[in-house]
Short mmCIF file of C-alpha atoms in Angstrom, two decimals:
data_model
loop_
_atom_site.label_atom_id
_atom_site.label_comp_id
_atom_site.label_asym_id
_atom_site.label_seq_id
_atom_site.Cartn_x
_atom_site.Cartn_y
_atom_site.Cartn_z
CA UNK A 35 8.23 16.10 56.57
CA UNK A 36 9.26 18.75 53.49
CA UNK A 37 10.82 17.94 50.74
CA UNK A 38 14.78 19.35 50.80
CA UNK A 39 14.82 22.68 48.09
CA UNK A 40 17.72 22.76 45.77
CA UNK A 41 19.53 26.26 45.51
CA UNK A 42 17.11 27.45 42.60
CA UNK A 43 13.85 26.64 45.07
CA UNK A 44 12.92 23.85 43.26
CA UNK A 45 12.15 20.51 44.90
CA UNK A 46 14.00 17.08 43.66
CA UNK A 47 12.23 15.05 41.66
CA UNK A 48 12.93 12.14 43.82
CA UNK A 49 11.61 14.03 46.82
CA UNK A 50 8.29 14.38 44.68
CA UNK A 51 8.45 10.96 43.87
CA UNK A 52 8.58 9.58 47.14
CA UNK A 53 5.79 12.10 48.87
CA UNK A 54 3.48 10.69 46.17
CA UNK A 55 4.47 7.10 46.85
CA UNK A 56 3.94 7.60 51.21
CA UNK A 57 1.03 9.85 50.47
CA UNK A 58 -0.48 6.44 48.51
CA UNK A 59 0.76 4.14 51.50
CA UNK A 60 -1.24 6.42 53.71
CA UNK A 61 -4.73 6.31 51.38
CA UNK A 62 -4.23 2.50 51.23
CA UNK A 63 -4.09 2.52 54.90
CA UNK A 64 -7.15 4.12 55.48
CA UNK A 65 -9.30 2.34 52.35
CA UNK A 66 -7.97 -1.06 54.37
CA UNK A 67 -8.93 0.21 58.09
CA UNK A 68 -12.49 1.37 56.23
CA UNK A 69 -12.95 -1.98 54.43
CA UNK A 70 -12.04 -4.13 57.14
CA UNK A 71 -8.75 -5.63 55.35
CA UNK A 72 -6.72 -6.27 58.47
CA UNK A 73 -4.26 -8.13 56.77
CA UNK A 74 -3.42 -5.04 54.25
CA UNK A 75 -3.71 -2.91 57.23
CA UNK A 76 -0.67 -4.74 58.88
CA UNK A 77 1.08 -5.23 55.40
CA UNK A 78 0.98 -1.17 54.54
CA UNK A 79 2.06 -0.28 58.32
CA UNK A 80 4.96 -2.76 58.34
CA UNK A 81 6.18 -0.27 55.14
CA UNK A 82 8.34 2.18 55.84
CA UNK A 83 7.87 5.78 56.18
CA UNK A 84 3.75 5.04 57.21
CA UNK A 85 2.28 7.53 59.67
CA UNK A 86 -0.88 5.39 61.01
CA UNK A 87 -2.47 9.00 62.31
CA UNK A 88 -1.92 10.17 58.58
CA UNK A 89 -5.35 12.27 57.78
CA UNK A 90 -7.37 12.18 54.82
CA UNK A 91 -8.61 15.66 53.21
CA UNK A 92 -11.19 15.41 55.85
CA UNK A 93 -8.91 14.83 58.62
CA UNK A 94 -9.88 11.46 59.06
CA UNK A 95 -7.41 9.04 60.32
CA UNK A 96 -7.30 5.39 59.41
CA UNK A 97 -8.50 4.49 62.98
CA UNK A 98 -12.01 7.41 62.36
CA UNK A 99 -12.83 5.24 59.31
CA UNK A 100 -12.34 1.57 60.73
CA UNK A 101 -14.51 2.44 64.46
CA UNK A 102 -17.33 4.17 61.95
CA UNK A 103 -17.63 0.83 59.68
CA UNK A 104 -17.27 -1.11 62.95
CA UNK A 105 -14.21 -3.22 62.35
CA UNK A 106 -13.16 -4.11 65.61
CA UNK A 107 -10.37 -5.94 64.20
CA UNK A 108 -8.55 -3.43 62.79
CA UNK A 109 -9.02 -1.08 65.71
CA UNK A 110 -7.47 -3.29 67.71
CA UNK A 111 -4.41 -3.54 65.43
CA UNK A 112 -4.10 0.20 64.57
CA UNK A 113 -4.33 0.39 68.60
CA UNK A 114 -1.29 -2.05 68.72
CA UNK A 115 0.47 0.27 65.88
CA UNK A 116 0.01 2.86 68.07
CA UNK A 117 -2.80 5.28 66.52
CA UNK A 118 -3.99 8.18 69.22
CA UNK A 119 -7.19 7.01 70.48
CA UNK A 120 -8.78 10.76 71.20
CA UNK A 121 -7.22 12.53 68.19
CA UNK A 122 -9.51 14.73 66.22
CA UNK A 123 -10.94 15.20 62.47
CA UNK A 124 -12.08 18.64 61.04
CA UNK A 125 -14.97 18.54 62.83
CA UNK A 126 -13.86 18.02 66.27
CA UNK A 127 -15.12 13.89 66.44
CA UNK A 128 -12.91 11.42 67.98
CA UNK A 129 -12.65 7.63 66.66
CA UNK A 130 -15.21 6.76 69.86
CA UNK A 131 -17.36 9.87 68.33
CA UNK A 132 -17.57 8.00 65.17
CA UNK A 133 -17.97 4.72 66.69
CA UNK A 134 -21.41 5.58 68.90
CA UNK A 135 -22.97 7.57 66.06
CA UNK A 136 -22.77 4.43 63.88
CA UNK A 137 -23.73 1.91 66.71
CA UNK A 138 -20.51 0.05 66.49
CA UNK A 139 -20.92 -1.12 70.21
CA UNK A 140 -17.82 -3.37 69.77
CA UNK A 141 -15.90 -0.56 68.66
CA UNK A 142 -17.03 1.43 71.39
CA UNK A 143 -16.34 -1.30 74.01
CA UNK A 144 -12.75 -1.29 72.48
CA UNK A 145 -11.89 2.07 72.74
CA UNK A 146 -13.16 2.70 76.12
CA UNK A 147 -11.40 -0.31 77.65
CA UNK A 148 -7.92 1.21 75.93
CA UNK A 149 -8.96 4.42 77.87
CA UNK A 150 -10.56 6.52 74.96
CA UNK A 151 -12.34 9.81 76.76
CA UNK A 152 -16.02 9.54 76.31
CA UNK A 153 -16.41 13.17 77.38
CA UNK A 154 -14.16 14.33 74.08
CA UNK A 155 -16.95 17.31 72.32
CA UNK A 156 -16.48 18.16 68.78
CA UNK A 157 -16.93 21.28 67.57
CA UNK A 158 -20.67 21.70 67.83
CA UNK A 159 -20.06 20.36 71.56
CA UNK A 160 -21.54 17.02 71.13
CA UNK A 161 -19.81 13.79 72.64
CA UNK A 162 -20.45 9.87 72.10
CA UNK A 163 -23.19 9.74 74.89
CA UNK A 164 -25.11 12.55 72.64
CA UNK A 165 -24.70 11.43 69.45
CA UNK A 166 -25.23 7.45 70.81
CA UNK A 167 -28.78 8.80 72.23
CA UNK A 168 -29.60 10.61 69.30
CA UNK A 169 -29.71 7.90 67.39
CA UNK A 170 -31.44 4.84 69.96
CA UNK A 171 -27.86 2.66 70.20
CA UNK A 172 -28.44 1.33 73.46
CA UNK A 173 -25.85 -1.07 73.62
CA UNK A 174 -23.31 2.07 73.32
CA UNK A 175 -25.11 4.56 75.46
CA UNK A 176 -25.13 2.09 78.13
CA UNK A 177 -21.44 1.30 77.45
CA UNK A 178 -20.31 4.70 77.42
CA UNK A 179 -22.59 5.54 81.02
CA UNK A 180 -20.74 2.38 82.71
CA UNK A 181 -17.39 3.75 81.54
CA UNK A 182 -17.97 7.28 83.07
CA UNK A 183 -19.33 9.00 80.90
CA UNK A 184 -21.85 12.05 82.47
CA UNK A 185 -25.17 11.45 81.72
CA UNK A 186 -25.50 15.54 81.66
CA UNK A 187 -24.44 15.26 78.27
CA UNK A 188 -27.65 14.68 77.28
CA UNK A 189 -29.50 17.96 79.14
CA UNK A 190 -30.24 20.77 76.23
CA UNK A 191 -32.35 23.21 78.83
CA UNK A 192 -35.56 21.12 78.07
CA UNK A 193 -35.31 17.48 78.63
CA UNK A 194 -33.53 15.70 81.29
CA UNK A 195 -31.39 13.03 80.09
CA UNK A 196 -33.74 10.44 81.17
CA UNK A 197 -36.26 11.72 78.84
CA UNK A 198 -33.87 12.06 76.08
CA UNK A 199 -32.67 8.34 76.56
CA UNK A 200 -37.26 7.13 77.41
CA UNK A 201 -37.53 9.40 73.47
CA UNK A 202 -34.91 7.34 71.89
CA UNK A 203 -36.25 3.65 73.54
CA UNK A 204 -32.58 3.21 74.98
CA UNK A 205 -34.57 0.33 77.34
CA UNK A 206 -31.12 -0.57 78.80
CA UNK A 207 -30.03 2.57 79.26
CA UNK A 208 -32.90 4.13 81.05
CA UNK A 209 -32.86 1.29 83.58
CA UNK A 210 -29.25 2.14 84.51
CA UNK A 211 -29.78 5.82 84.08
CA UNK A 212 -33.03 5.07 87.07
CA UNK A 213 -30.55 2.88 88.99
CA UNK A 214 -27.93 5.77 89.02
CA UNK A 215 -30.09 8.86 90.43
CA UNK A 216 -32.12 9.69 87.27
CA UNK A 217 -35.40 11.44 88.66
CA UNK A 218 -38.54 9.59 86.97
CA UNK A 219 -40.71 12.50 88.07
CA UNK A 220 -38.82 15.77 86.70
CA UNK A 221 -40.70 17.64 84.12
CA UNK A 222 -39.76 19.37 81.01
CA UNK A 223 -39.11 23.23 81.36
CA UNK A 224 -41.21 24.54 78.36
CA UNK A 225 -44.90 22.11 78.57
CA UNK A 226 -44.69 20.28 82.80
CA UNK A 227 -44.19 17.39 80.64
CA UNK A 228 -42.94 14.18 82.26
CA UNK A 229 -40.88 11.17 80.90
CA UNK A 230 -44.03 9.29 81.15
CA UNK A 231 -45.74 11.94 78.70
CA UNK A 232 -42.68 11.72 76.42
CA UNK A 233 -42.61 7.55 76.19
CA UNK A 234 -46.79 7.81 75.36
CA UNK A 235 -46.41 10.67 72.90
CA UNK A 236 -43.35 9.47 70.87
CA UNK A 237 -44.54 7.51 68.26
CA UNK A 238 -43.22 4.20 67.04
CA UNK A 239 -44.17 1.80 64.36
CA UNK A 240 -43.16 -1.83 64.21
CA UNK A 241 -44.42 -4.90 61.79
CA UNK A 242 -47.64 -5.77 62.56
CA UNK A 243 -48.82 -8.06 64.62
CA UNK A 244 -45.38 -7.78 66.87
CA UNK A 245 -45.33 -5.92 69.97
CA UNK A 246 -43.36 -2.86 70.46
CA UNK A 247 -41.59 -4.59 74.07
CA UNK A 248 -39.39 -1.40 73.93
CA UNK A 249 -41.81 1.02 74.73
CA UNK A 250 -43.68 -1.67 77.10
CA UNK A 251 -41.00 -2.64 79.13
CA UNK A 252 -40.06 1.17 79.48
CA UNK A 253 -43.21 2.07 81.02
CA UNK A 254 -42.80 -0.86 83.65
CA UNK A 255 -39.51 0.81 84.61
CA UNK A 256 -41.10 4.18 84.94
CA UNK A 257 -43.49 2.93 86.80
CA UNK A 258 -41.07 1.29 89.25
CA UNK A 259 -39.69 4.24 89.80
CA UNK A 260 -42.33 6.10 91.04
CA UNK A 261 -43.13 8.28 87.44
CA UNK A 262 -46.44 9.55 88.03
CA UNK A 263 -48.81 7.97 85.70
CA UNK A 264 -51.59 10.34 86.21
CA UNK A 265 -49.20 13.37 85.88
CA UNK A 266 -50.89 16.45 83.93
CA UNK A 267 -49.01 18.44 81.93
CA UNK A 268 -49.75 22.15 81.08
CA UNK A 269 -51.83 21.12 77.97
CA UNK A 270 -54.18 19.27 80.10
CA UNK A 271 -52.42 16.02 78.75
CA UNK A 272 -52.26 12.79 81.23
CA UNK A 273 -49.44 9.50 79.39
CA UNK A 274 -52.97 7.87 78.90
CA UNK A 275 -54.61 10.99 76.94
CA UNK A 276 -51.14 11.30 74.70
CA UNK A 277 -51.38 7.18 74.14
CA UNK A 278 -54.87 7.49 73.11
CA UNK A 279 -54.50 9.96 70.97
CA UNK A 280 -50.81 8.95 69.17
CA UNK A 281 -50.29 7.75 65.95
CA UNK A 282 -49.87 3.94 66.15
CA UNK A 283 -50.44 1.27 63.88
CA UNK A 284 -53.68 -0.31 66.45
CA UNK A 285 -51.78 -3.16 68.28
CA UNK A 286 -49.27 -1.00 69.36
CA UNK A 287 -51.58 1.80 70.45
CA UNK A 288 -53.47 -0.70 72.61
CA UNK A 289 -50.61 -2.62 73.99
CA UNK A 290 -49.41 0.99 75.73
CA UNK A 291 -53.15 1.64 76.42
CA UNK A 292 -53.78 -1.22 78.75
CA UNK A 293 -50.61 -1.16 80.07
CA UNK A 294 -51.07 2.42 81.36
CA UNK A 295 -54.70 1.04 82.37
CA UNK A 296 -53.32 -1.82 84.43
CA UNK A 297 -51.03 0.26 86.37
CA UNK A 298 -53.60 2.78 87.51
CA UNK A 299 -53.83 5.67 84.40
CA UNK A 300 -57.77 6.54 84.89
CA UNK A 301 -60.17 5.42 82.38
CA UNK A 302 -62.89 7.79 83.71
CA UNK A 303 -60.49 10.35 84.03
CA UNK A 304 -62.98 13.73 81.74
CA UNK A 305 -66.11 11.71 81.64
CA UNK A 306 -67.60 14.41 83.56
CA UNK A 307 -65.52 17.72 81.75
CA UNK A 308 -67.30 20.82 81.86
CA UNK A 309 -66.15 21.19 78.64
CA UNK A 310 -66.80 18.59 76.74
CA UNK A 311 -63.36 17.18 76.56
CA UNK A 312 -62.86 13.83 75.05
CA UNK A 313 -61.57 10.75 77.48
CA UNK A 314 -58.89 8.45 76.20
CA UNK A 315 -61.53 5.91 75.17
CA UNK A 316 -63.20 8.00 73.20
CA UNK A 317 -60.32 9.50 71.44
CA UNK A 318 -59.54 5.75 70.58
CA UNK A 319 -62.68 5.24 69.33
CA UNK A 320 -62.69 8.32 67.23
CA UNK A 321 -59.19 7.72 66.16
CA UNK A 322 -60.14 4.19 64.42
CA UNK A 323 -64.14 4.27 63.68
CA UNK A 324 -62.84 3.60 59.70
CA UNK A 325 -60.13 1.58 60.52
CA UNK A 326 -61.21 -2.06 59.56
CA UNK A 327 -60.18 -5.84 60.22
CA UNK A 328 -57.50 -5.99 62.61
CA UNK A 329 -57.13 -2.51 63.88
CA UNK A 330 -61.39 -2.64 64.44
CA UNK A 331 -60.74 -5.86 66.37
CA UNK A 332 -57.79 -4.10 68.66
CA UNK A 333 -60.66 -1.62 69.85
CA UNK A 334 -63.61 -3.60 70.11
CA UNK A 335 -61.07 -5.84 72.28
CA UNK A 336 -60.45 -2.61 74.65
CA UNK A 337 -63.98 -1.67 74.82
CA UNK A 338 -65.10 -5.26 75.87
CA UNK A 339 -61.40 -5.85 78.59
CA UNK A 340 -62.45 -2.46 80.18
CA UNK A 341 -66.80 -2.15 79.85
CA UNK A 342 -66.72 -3.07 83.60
CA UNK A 343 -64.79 0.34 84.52
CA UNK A 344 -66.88 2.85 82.33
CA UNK A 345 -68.15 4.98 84.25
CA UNK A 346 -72.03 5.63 83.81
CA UNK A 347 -71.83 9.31 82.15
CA UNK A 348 -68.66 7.55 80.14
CA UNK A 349 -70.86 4.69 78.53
CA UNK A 350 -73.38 7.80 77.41
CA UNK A 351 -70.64 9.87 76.09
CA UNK A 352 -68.69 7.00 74.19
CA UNK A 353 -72.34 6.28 72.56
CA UNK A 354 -73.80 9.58 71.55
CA UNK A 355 -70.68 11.53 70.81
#
């Protein structure tokens, strides 16, 4: 609302007065909502004059700022108060937009059960689901796919949105998105890659000495659905070759090694190349021949588990190259 003018265009000092003191209410409503003070929350709203979709500079409202920090609390009361659940900051994001970027599954859980859209874009056209899978929260991405939300969000004319959510180790997420029509054997425009070529390529580091079940338990759903393991993509590349020659800390490396091995990936697979081209084993070797104590172990470990299924013309390579 404007301030009245007197007859000389200048505005009452008690109009001034009073914008300053609402425009105060309305920052102390929003530094509440961010900090989780749902008790000042409800004490600033039940002031008079208190807009609870008043925007900051940035066009944030009071509900952007509590679903980013996660307090679920106070989105539920500004909710009650009646704050728009799809309105919009400068840059197009929603509160739910906010919410999924941050991994504020709660939040998200909230929003969508009070009917938030989770097919709102901002300006650069990017929803919840994207910004969710961008950034591995698989509790929301799988929140926001069970609450309608199109999983061709995700395409970008290159990956599928399977193989964004296998890049980003949304384990949940993927096993819905399989469940739901997601085809384990489509390959990426650009290279014939496959989500199986994108799980063994994308490389992950944990503690050591803990196993990366992410990735694991991904590959066993892959698998399931019929992703073909010994796929080849237009670099020559099987999963197994990409695996072998990733950058891992060793148990990890290993782990997704024999996994790929126990489901069918070919160990022999180049021993014979006209060319010369390494095999998996070999890049494994090569990849750790000055790594010592633990990582050494991992190989040695791998060499001894799979001796039996070296081929003859593998053993010679693996030993004079």
């Amino acid at each position: 609302m404007m301030p009245s003018r007197l007859s000389d265009g200048h505005v009452p000092l008690g109009d001034i007065a009073a914008l300053g003191a609402r425009s105060e209410r309305h920052e102390d409503l929003r530094n509440a909502a961010r900090d989780g003070n749902v008790m000042e929350v409800r004490r600033t709203l039940d002031q008079p004059s208190v807009d609870v979709d008043a925007v900051s500079l940035q066009g944030r409202t009071a509900l952007m700022l509590a679903a980013m920090r996660g307090n679920v609390d106070c989105v539920r009361e500004l909710l009650d108060r009646g704050a728009r659940l799809d309105a919009k900051c400068g840059l197009g994001w929603s509160a739910l937009i906010y919410a999924a970027m941050d991994g504020r599954d709660a939040c998200v859980q909230l929003l969508l059960e009070k009917h938030a859209k989770p097919g709102v874009r901002g300006n650069a056209g990017k929803t919840a689901l994207w910004v969710a899978a961008r950034y591995g929260h698989d509790a929301c991405v799988l929140l926001l796919l069970e609450h309608g939300a199109d999983q061709t969000e995700l395409e970008d004319g290159m990956h599928t949105p399977l193989m964004k959510l296998v890049r980003t180790s949304c384990e949940k997420s993927v096993c819905w998105a399989l469940k739901h029509g997601a085809d384990a054997k489509a390959t990426r425009s650009y290279d014939g890659a496959t989500a199986m070529h994108i799980l063994a390529s994308s490389s992950r580091f944990g503690p050591r000495g803990h196993r990366d079940w992410k990735t694991l338990n991904i590959l066993q759903l892959l698998v399931r659905f019929d992703s073909p393991i010994g796929a080849v993509d237009e670099c020559g590349n099987t999963a197994l070759d990409l695996v072998a020659k990733g950058e891992r800390s060793g148990g990890h490396q290993l782990d997704l090694l024999e996994l790929f091995l126990l489901n069918g990936a070919d160990i022999n697979r180049l021993a014979h190349d006209k060319n010369g081209r390494a095999t998996a084993i070999m890049e494994l070797m090569w990849s750790h021949e000055d790594g010592a104590g633990i990582e050494a172990a991992f190989v040695e470990s791998t060499l001894v588990l799979n001796g039996g299924k070296l081929s003859a013309q593998h053993i010679v390579r693996c030993l004079l190259e």
